[in-house]
mmCIF file of C-alpha atoms in Angstrom:
data_model
loop_
_atom_site.group_PDB
_atom_site.id
_atom_site.type_symbol
_atom_site.label_atom_id
_atom_site.label_comp_id
_atom_site.label_asym_id
_atom_site.label_seq_id
_atom_site.Cartn_x
_atom_site.Cartn_y
_atom_site.Cartn_z
ATOM 1 C CA UNK R 1 0.000 0.000 0.000
ATOM 2 C CA UNK R 2 2.783 2.419 0.867
ATOM 3 C CA UNK R 3 4.124 2.474 -2.682
ATOM 4 C CA UNK R 4 0.634 2.723 -4.173
ATOM 5 C CA UNK R 5 -0.059 5.763 -2.001
ATOM 6 C CA UNK R 6 3.275 7.274 -2.937
ATOM 7 C CA UNK R 7 2.547 6.757 -6.648
ATOM 8 C CA UNK R 8 -0.811 8.526 -6.276
ATOM 9 C CA UNK R 9 0.771 11.428 -4.413
ATOM 10 C CA UNK R 10 3.537 11.667 -6.984
ATOM 11 C CA UNK R 11 0.957 11.766 -9.799
ATOM 12 C CA UNK R 12 -0.719 14.691 -8.043
ATOM 13 C CA UNK R 13 2.463 16.365 -6.869
ATOM 14 C CA UNK R 14 1.970 19.505 -8.971
ATOM 15 C CA UNK R 15 -1.517 20.104 -7.598
ATOM 16 C CA UNK R 16 -0.513 19.428 -4.003
ATOM 17 C CA UNK R 17 2.577 21.635 -4.249
ATOM 18 C CA UNK R 18 0.418 24.544 -5.470
ATOM 19 C CA UNK R 19 -1.722 24.444 -2.327
ATOM 20 C CA UNK R 20 -0.999 25.892 1.071
ATOM 21 C CA UNK R 21 0.772 23.278 3.165
ATOM 22 C CA UNK R 22 -2.194 22.832 5.522
ATOM 23 C CA UNK R 23 -4.511 22.213 2.575
ATOM 24 C CA UNK R 24 -2.025 19.948 0.797
ATOM 25 C CA UNK R 25 -1.892 17.736 3.896
ATOM 26 C CA UNK R 26 -5.670 17.356 3.859
ATOM 27 C CA UNK R 27 -5.844 16.613 0.144
ATOM 28 C CA UNK R 28 -2.896 14.217 0.286
ATOM 29 C CA UNK R 29 -4.422 12.238 3.146
ATOM 30 C CA UNK R 30 -7.701 12.023 1.237
ATOM 31 C CA UNK R 31 -5.988 10.739 -1.895
ATOM 32 C CA UNK R 32 -4.260 8.088 0.192
ATOM 33 C CA UNK R 33 -7.531 6.989 1.781
ATOM 34 C CA UNK R 34 -9.156 6.472 -1.616
ATOM 35 C CA UNK R 35 -6.169 4.349 -2.660
ATOM 36 C CA UNK R 36 -6.434 2.189 0.466
ATOM 37 C CA UNK R 37 -10.235 1.884 0.379
ATOM 38 C CA UNK R 38 -11.302 2.133 -3.292
ATOM 39 C CA UNK R 39 -14.973 1.793 -2.336
ATOM 40 C CA UNK R 40 -14.830 5.235 -0.747
ATOM 41 C CA UNK R 41 -14.073 6.822 -4.113
ATOM 42 C CA UNK R 42 -17.558 5.832 -5.306
ATOM 43 C CA UNK R 43 -19.280 7.721 -2.478
ATOM 44 C CA UNK R 44 -16.958 10.656 -2.983
ATOM 45 C CA UNK R 45 -17.846 10.780 -6.667
ATOM 46 C CA UNK R 46 -21.546 10.933 -5.772
ATOM 47 C CA UNK R 47 -20.888 13.816 -3.369
ATOM 48 C CA UNK R 48 -18.927 15.676 -6.036
ATOM 49 C CA UNK R 49 -21.803 15.180 -8.480
ATOM 50 C CA UNK R 50 -24.220 16.589 -5.897
ATOM 51 C CA UNK R 51 -21.968 19.610 -5.379
ATOM 52 C CA UNK R 52 -21.900 20.251 -9.122
ATOM 53 C CA UNK R 53 -25.699 20.100 -9.207
ATOM 54 C CA UNK R 54 -25.993 22.631 -6.372
ATOM 55 C CA UNK R 55 -23.512 24.963 -8.018
ATOM 56 C CA UNK R 56 -25.382 24.742 -11.313
ATOM 57 C CA UNK R 57 -28.654 25.550 -9.542
ATOM 58 C CA UNK R 58 -27.031 28.513 -7.812
ATOM 59 C CA UNK R 59 -25.799 29.965 -11.109
ATOM 60 C CA UNK R 60 -22.309 30.629 -12.491
ATOM 61 C CA UNK R 61 -19.366 29.778 -10.273
ATOM 62 C CA UNK R 62 -15.679 30.475 -10.203
ATOM 63 C CA UNK R 63 -13.347 32.949 -8.555
ATOM 64 C CA UNK R 64 -14.206 35.781 -10.944
ATOM 65 C CA UNK R 65 -17.941 35.336 -10.443
ATOM 66 C CA UNK R 66 -17.656 35.153 -6.656
ATOM 67 C CA UNK R 67 -15.449 38.253 -6.696
ATOM 68 C CA UNK R 68 -18.192 40.007 -8.617
ATOM 69 C CA UNK R 69 -20.757 39.057 -5.985
ATOM 70 C CA UNK R 70 -18.481 40.257 -3.191
ATOM 71 C CA UNK R 71 -17.972 43.517 -5.085
ATOM 72 C CA UNK R 72 -21.744 43.955 -5.436
ATOM 73 C CA UNK R 73 -22.123 43.578 -1.655
ATOM 74 C CA UNK R 74 -19.387 46.128 -0.968
ATOM 75 C CA UNK R 75 -20.765 48.637 -3.488
ATOM 76 C CA UNK R 76 -24.249 48.160 -2.028
ATOM 77 C CA UNK R 77 -22.907 48.927 1.458
ATOM 78 C CA UNK R 78 -21.050 51.968 0.117
ATOM 79 C CA UNK R 79 -24.213 53.352 -1.486
ATOM 80 C CA UNK R 80 -26.140 52.657 1.726
ATOM 81 C CA UNK R 81 -23.627 54.766 3.657
ATOM 82 C CA UNK R 82 -23.468 57.565 1.084
ATOM 83 C CA UNK R 83 -27.255 58.012 0.779
ATOM 84 C CA UNK R 84 -27.963 59.531 4.226
ATOM 85 C CA UNK R 85 -24.723 61.513 4.187
ATOM 86 C CA UNK R 86 -25.970 63.584 1.249
ATOM 87 C CA UNK R 87 -28.486 65.583 3.300
ATOM 88 C CA UNK R 88 -27.639 64.948 6.961
ATOM 89 C CA UNK R 89 -25.586 67.696 8.657
ATOM 90 C CA UNK R 90 -21.902 66.891 9.007
ATOM 91 C CA UNK R 91 -20.784 66.438 12.652
ATOM 92 C CA UNK R 92 -17.702 68.510 11.846
ATOM 93 C CA UNK R 93 -19.211 71.491 10.013
ATOM 94 C CA UNK R 94 -22.864 71.250 10.996
ATOM 95 C CA UNK R 95 -23.869 71.689 7.351
ATOM 96 C CA UNK R 96 -25.195 69.047 4.908
ATOM 97 C CA UNK R 97 -23.674 68.432 1.490
ATOM 98 C CA UNK R 98 -27.101 69.218 -0.048
ATOM 99 C CA UNK R 99 -30.245 70.704 1.447
ATOM 100 C CA UNK R 100 -33.334 68.511 1.557
ATOM 101 C CA UNK R 101 -34.905 70.101 -1.523
ATOM 102 C CA UNK R 102 -31.838 69.535 -3.678
ATOM 103 C CA UNK R 103 -30.767 66.223 -2.220
ATOM 104 C CA UNK R 104 -33.956 64.264 -1.473
ATOM 105 C CA UNK R 105 -34.156 62.698 -4.930
ATOM 106 C CA UNK R 106 -30.469 61.757 -4.880
ATOM 107 C CA UNK R 107 -30.840 60.248 -1.428
ATOM 108 C CA UNK R 108 -33.739 58.114 -2.615
ATOM 109 C CA UNK R 109 -32.026 56.995 -5.805
ATOM 110 C CA UNK R 110 -28.707 56.121 -4.125
ATOM 111 C CA UNK R 111 -30.508 54.257 -1.329
ATOM 112 C CA UNK R 112 -32.624 52.279 -3.803
ATOM 113 C CA UNK R 113 -29.540 51.267 -5.806
ATOM 114 C CA UNK R 114 -27.760 50.241 -2.595
ATOM 115 C CA UNK R 115 -30.625 48.129 -1.304
ATOM 116 C CA UNK R 116 -31.135 46.564 -4.739
ATOM 117 C CA UNK R 117 -27.488 45.459 -4.849
ATOM 118 C CA UNK R 118 -27.621 44.030 -1.330
ATOM 119 C CA UNK R 119 -30.930 42.270 -1.925
ATOM 120 C CA UNK R 120 -29.708 40.765 -5.194
ATOM 121 C CA UNK R 121 -26.845 39.068 -3.338
ATOM 122 C CA UNK R 122 -28.762 37.914 -0.247
ATOM 123 C CA UNK R 123 -28.895 34.313 -1.459
ATOM 124 C CA UNK R 124 -25.089 34.369 -1.708
ATOM 125 C CA UNK R 125 -24.453 36.652 1.283
ATOM 126 C CA UNK R 126 -24.343 33.856 3.940
ATOM 127 C CA UNK R 127 -21.217 32.557 2.147
ATOM 128 C CA UNK R 128 -19.644 36.005 1.758
ATOM 129 C CA UNK R 129 -16.255 36.513 3.367
ATOM 130 C CA UNK R 130 -17.395 39.978 4.476
ATOM 131 C CA UNK R 131 -20.959 39.398 5.740
ATOM 132 C CA UNK R 132 -21.261 35.607 5.800
ATOM 133 C CA UNK R 133 -22.470 33.517 8.724
ATOM 134 C CA UNK R 134 -18.859 32.967 9.782
ATOM 135 C CA UNK R 135 -18.720 36.667 10.796
ATOM 136 C CA UNK R 136 -21.065 35.820 13.683
ATOM 137 C CA UNK R 137 -23.879 38.302 13.096
ATOM 138 C CA UNK R 138 -22.059 41.115 11.309
ATOM 139 C CA UNK R 139 -24.744 41.215 8.606
ATOM 140 C CA UNK R 140 -27.497 41.602 11.191
ATOM 141 C CA UNK R 141 -25.644 44.379 12.972
ATOM 142 C CA UNK R 142 -24.764 46.200 9.751
ATOM 143 C CA UNK R 143 -28.305 46.042 8.378
ATOM 144 C CA UNK R 144 -29.841 47.112 11.690
ATOM 145 C CA UNK R 145 -27.395 50.001 12.094
ATOM 146 C CA UNK R 146 -28.091 51.221 8.568
ATOM 147 C CA UNK R 147 -31.847 50.930 9.115
ATOM 148 C CA UNK R 148 -31.622 53.052 12.280
ATOM 149 C CA UNK R 149 -29.460 55.677 10.545
ATOM 150 C CA UNK R 150 -31.817 55.782 7.574
ATOM 151 C CA UNK R 151 -34.821 56.180 9.883
ATOM 152 C CA UNK R 152 -33.156 59.108 11.660
ATOM 153 C CA UNK R 153 -32.351 60.745 8.320
ATOM 154 C CA UNK R 154 -35.887 60.156 7.030
ATOM 155 C CA UNK R 155 -37.301 61.888 10.134
ATOM 156 C CA UNK R 156 -34.824 64.738 9.631
ATOM 157 C CA UNK R 157 -35.883 65.134 5.994
ATOM 158 C CA UNK R 158 -39.556 65.251 6.942
ATOM 159 C CA UNK R 159 -38.823 67.750 9.738
ATOM 160 C CA UNK R 160 -36.972 69.942 7.218
ATOM 161 C CA UNK R 161 -39.740 69.631 4.643
ATOM 162 C CA UNK R 162 -40.546 73.360 4.498
ATOM 163 C CA UNK R 163 -37.200 73.935 2.813
ATOM 164 C CA UNK R 164 -38.166 71.493 0.057
ATOM 165 C CA UNK R 165 -41.613 72.796 -0.838
ATOM 166 C CA UNK R 166 -40.256 75.117 -3.523
ATOM 167 C CA UNK R 167 -38.500 72.306 -5.395
ATOM 168 C CA UNK R 168 -41.557 70.755 -7.024
ATOM 169 C CA UNK R 169 -42.389 67.047 -7.031
ATOM 170 C CA UNK R 170 -38.831 65.675 -7.050
ATOM 171 C CA UNK R 171 -38.315 65.829 -3.264
ATOM 172 C CA UNK R 172 -41.564 63.868 -2.797
ATOM 173 C CA UNK R 173 -40.285 61.169 -5.144
ATOM 174 C CA UNK R 174 -36.959 61.096 -3.326
ATOM 175 C CA UNK R 175 -38.520 60.711 0.116
ATOM 176 C CA UNK R 176 -40.863 57.981 -1.168
ATOM 177 C CA UNK R 177 -37.912 56.069 -2.656
ATOM 178 C CA UNK R 178 -35.920 56.484 0.546
ATOM 179 C CA UNK R 179 -38.825 55.205 2.661
ATOM 180 C CA UNK R 180 -39.152 52.217 0.304
ATOM 181 C CA UNK R 181 -35.423 51.506 0.623
ATOM 182 C CA UNK R 182 -35.723 51.729 4.421
ATOM 183 C CA UNK R 183 -38.437 49.085 4.321
ATOM 184 C CA UNK R 184 -36.149 46.908 2.201
ATOM 185 C CA UNK R 185 -33.302 47.311 4.701
ATOM 186 C CA UNK R 186 -35.561 46.181 7.535
ATOM 187 C CA UNK R 187 -36.569 43.123 5.497
ATOM 188 C CA UNK R 188 -32.877 42.325 4.874
ATOM 189 C CA UNK R 189 -32.168 42.623 8.589
ATOM 190 C CA UNK R 190 -35.021 40.260 9.469
ATOM 191 C CA UNK R 191 -33.937 37.757 6.832
ATOM 192 C CA UNK R 192 -30.282 37.873 7.887
ATOM 193 C CA UNK R 193 -31.275 37.368 11.531
ATOM 194 C CA UNK R 194 -33.294 34.279 10.629
ATOM 195 C CA UNK R 195 -30.740 32.861 8.185
ATOM 196 C CA UNK R 196 -27.615 33.388 10.270
ATOM 197 C CA UNK R 197 -29.118 32.088 13.496
ATOM 198 C CA UNK R 198 -30.031 28.787 11.850
ATOM 199 C CA UNK R 199 -26.629 28.371 10.152
ATOM 200 C CA UNK R 200 -23.820 27.713 12.616
ATOM 201 C CA UNK R 201 -20.498 29.218 11.458
ATOM 202 C CA UNK R 202 -18.706 25.896 11.827
ATOM 203 C CA UNK R 203 -21.291 24.248 9.569
ATOM 204 C CA UNK R 204 -21.168 26.800 6.780
ATOM 205 C CA UNK R 205 -18.992 24.749 4.478
ATOM 206 C CA UNK R 206 -20.950 21.590 5.259
ATOM 207 C CA UNK R 207 -24.245 23.331 4.516
ATOM 208 C CA UNK R 208 -23.035 24.549 1.152
ATOM 209 C CA UNK R 209 -20.614 21.815 0.060
ATOM 210 C CA UNK R 210 -21.695 18.142 -0.005
ATOM 211 C CA UNK R 211 -18.072 17.077 -0.539
ATOM 212 C CA UNK R 212 -16.969 18.626 2.758
ATOM 213 C CA UNK R 213 -19.998 17.041 4.387
ATOM 214 C CA UNK R 214 -18.999 13.654 2.962
ATOM 215 C CA UNK R 215 -15.431 13.930 4.218
ATOM 216 C CA UNK R 216 -16.587 15.054 7.666
ATOM 217 C CA UNK R 217 -18.405 11.735 8.014
ATOM 218 C CA UNK R 218 -15.968 9.544 6.065
ATOM 219 C CA UNK R 219 -14.850 7.527 9.116
ATOM 220 C CA UNK R 220 -18.404 6.405 9.879
ATOM 221 C CA UNK R 221 -18.758 4.994 6.360
ATOM 222 C CA UNK R 222 -15.973 2.415 6.783
ATOM 223 C CA UNK R 223 -15.974 -1.084 8.210
ATOM 224 C CA UNK R 224 -13.479 -2.081 10.887
ATOM 225 C CA UNK R 225 -11.053 -3.567 8.358
ATOM 226 C CA UNK R 226 -11.392 -0.542 6.086
ATOM 227 C CA UNK R 227 -10.738 1.792 9.012
ATOM 228 C CA UNK R 228 -7.492 -0.077 9.708
ATOM 229 C CA UNK R 229 -6.426 0.260 6.086
ATOM 230 C CA UNK R 230 -7.387 3.935 6.150
ATOM 231 C CA UNK R 231 -5.201 4.606 9.176
ATOM 232 C CA UNK R 232 -2.311 2.847 7.448
ATOM 233 C CA UNK R 233 -2.909 5.019 4.384
ATOM 234 C CA UNK R 234 -2.678 8.122 6.560
ATOM 235 C CA UNK R 235 0.749 7.111 7.811
ATOM 236 C CA UNK R 236 1.795 6.335 4.228
ATOM 237 C CA UNK R 237 0.516 9.737 3.095
ATOM 238 C CA UNK R 238 2.571 11.564 5.709
ATOM 239 C CA UNK R 239 5.669 9.661 4.683
ATOM 240 C CA UNK R 240 5.002 10.193 0.968
ATOM 241 C CA UNK R 241 4.380 13.931 1.266
ATOM 242 C CA UNK R 242 7.604 14.336 3.208
ATOM 243 C CA UNK R 243 9.518 12.348 0.541
ATOM 244 C CA UNK R 244 8.062 14.622 -2.153
ATOM 245 C CA UNK R 245 9.021 17.744 -0.137
ATOM 246 C CA UNK R 246 5.385 18.811 0.086
ATOM 247 C CA UNK R 247 5.698 18.755 3.872
ATOM 248 C CA UNK R 248 8.596 18.994 6.291
ATOM 249 C CA UNK R 249 9.788 16.442 8.871
ATOM 250 C CA UNK R 250 8.362 18.662 11.613
ATOM 251 C CA UNK R 251 4.944 18.443 9.946
ATOM 252 C CA UNK R 252 5.165 14.672 9.866
ATOM 253 C CA UNK R 253 6.014 14.438 13.566
ATOM 254 C CA UNK R 254 3.172 16.780 14.474
ATOM 255 C CA UNK R 255 0.604 15.054 12.263
ATOM 256 C CA UNK R 256 1.542 11.581 13.518
ATOM 257 C CA UNK R 257 -0.042 12.645 16.809
ATOM 258 C CA UNK R 258 -3.173 13.964 15.120
ATOM 259 C CA UNK R 259 -6.269 11.876 14.445
ATOM 260 C CA UNK R 260 -6.578 11.087 10.727
ATOM 261 C CA UNK R 261 -10.346 11.540 11.068
ATOM 262 C CA UNK R 262 -9.794 15.233 11.773
ATOM 263 C CA UNK R 263 -7.437 15.595 8.825
ATOM 264 C CA UNK R 264 -9.824 13.860 6.421
ATOM 265 C CA UNK R 265 -12.519 16.282 7.646
ATOM 266 C CA UNK R 266 -10.290 19.205 6.654
ATOM 267 C CA UNK R 267 -8.512 20.112 9.903
ATOM 268 C CA UNK R 268 -4.769 19.592 9.633
ATOM 269 C CA UNK R 269 -4.040 21.701 12.691
#
């Protein structure tokens, strides 16, 4: 088995060497397990097929596409911050950038664009590196804070309404759009609170990636004899990765004391 594992690692040396060492250890140990227990590769293939189906249902994937979704979230947040700042008095100067009559329409339009961008990415947002469930409630806090700020600014605009009466119908449209955007922000806050509370941060990858879920439960899928072979494959993987200079001797010594079950699940320490 040791040489079979080494041959598999050597065949995938380029891929493993391109990964961070912690990730290479995980992937190398998984390759070795599939060599030692070929039956496991069948279940893994089914999990990979399921992941592909989920990704297809969720739309385009890839680093560029995910970067675009992250950018949409950031731009949406930027617009949400800019909108109230257009007419609310500056703490430093005490004067707004625009008076209510001139700025109401711009406030409404900017707020609507911001909320539209955020809402369009809400299905992806739990996986976002900026506002995902792993941030432990940041999305809820951000949405609630923005909703409170917007409400204060909306009250300020209404209180300053006399200054806007001479500007025709445009301020009315702006305030209506801003109130609509405020309602949308409250809805986003409520949805984020419900979504993030039911998705534990540690389970994010499992909830969105059937392959990670499969590996997290790989040990329970093996018989006693297969588990013995799997443990032997783990030792062979550590030796093989050190021989291929993917890991260092210090890594091998450390990982020899670590449970292979944890490494297969993605935690190489």
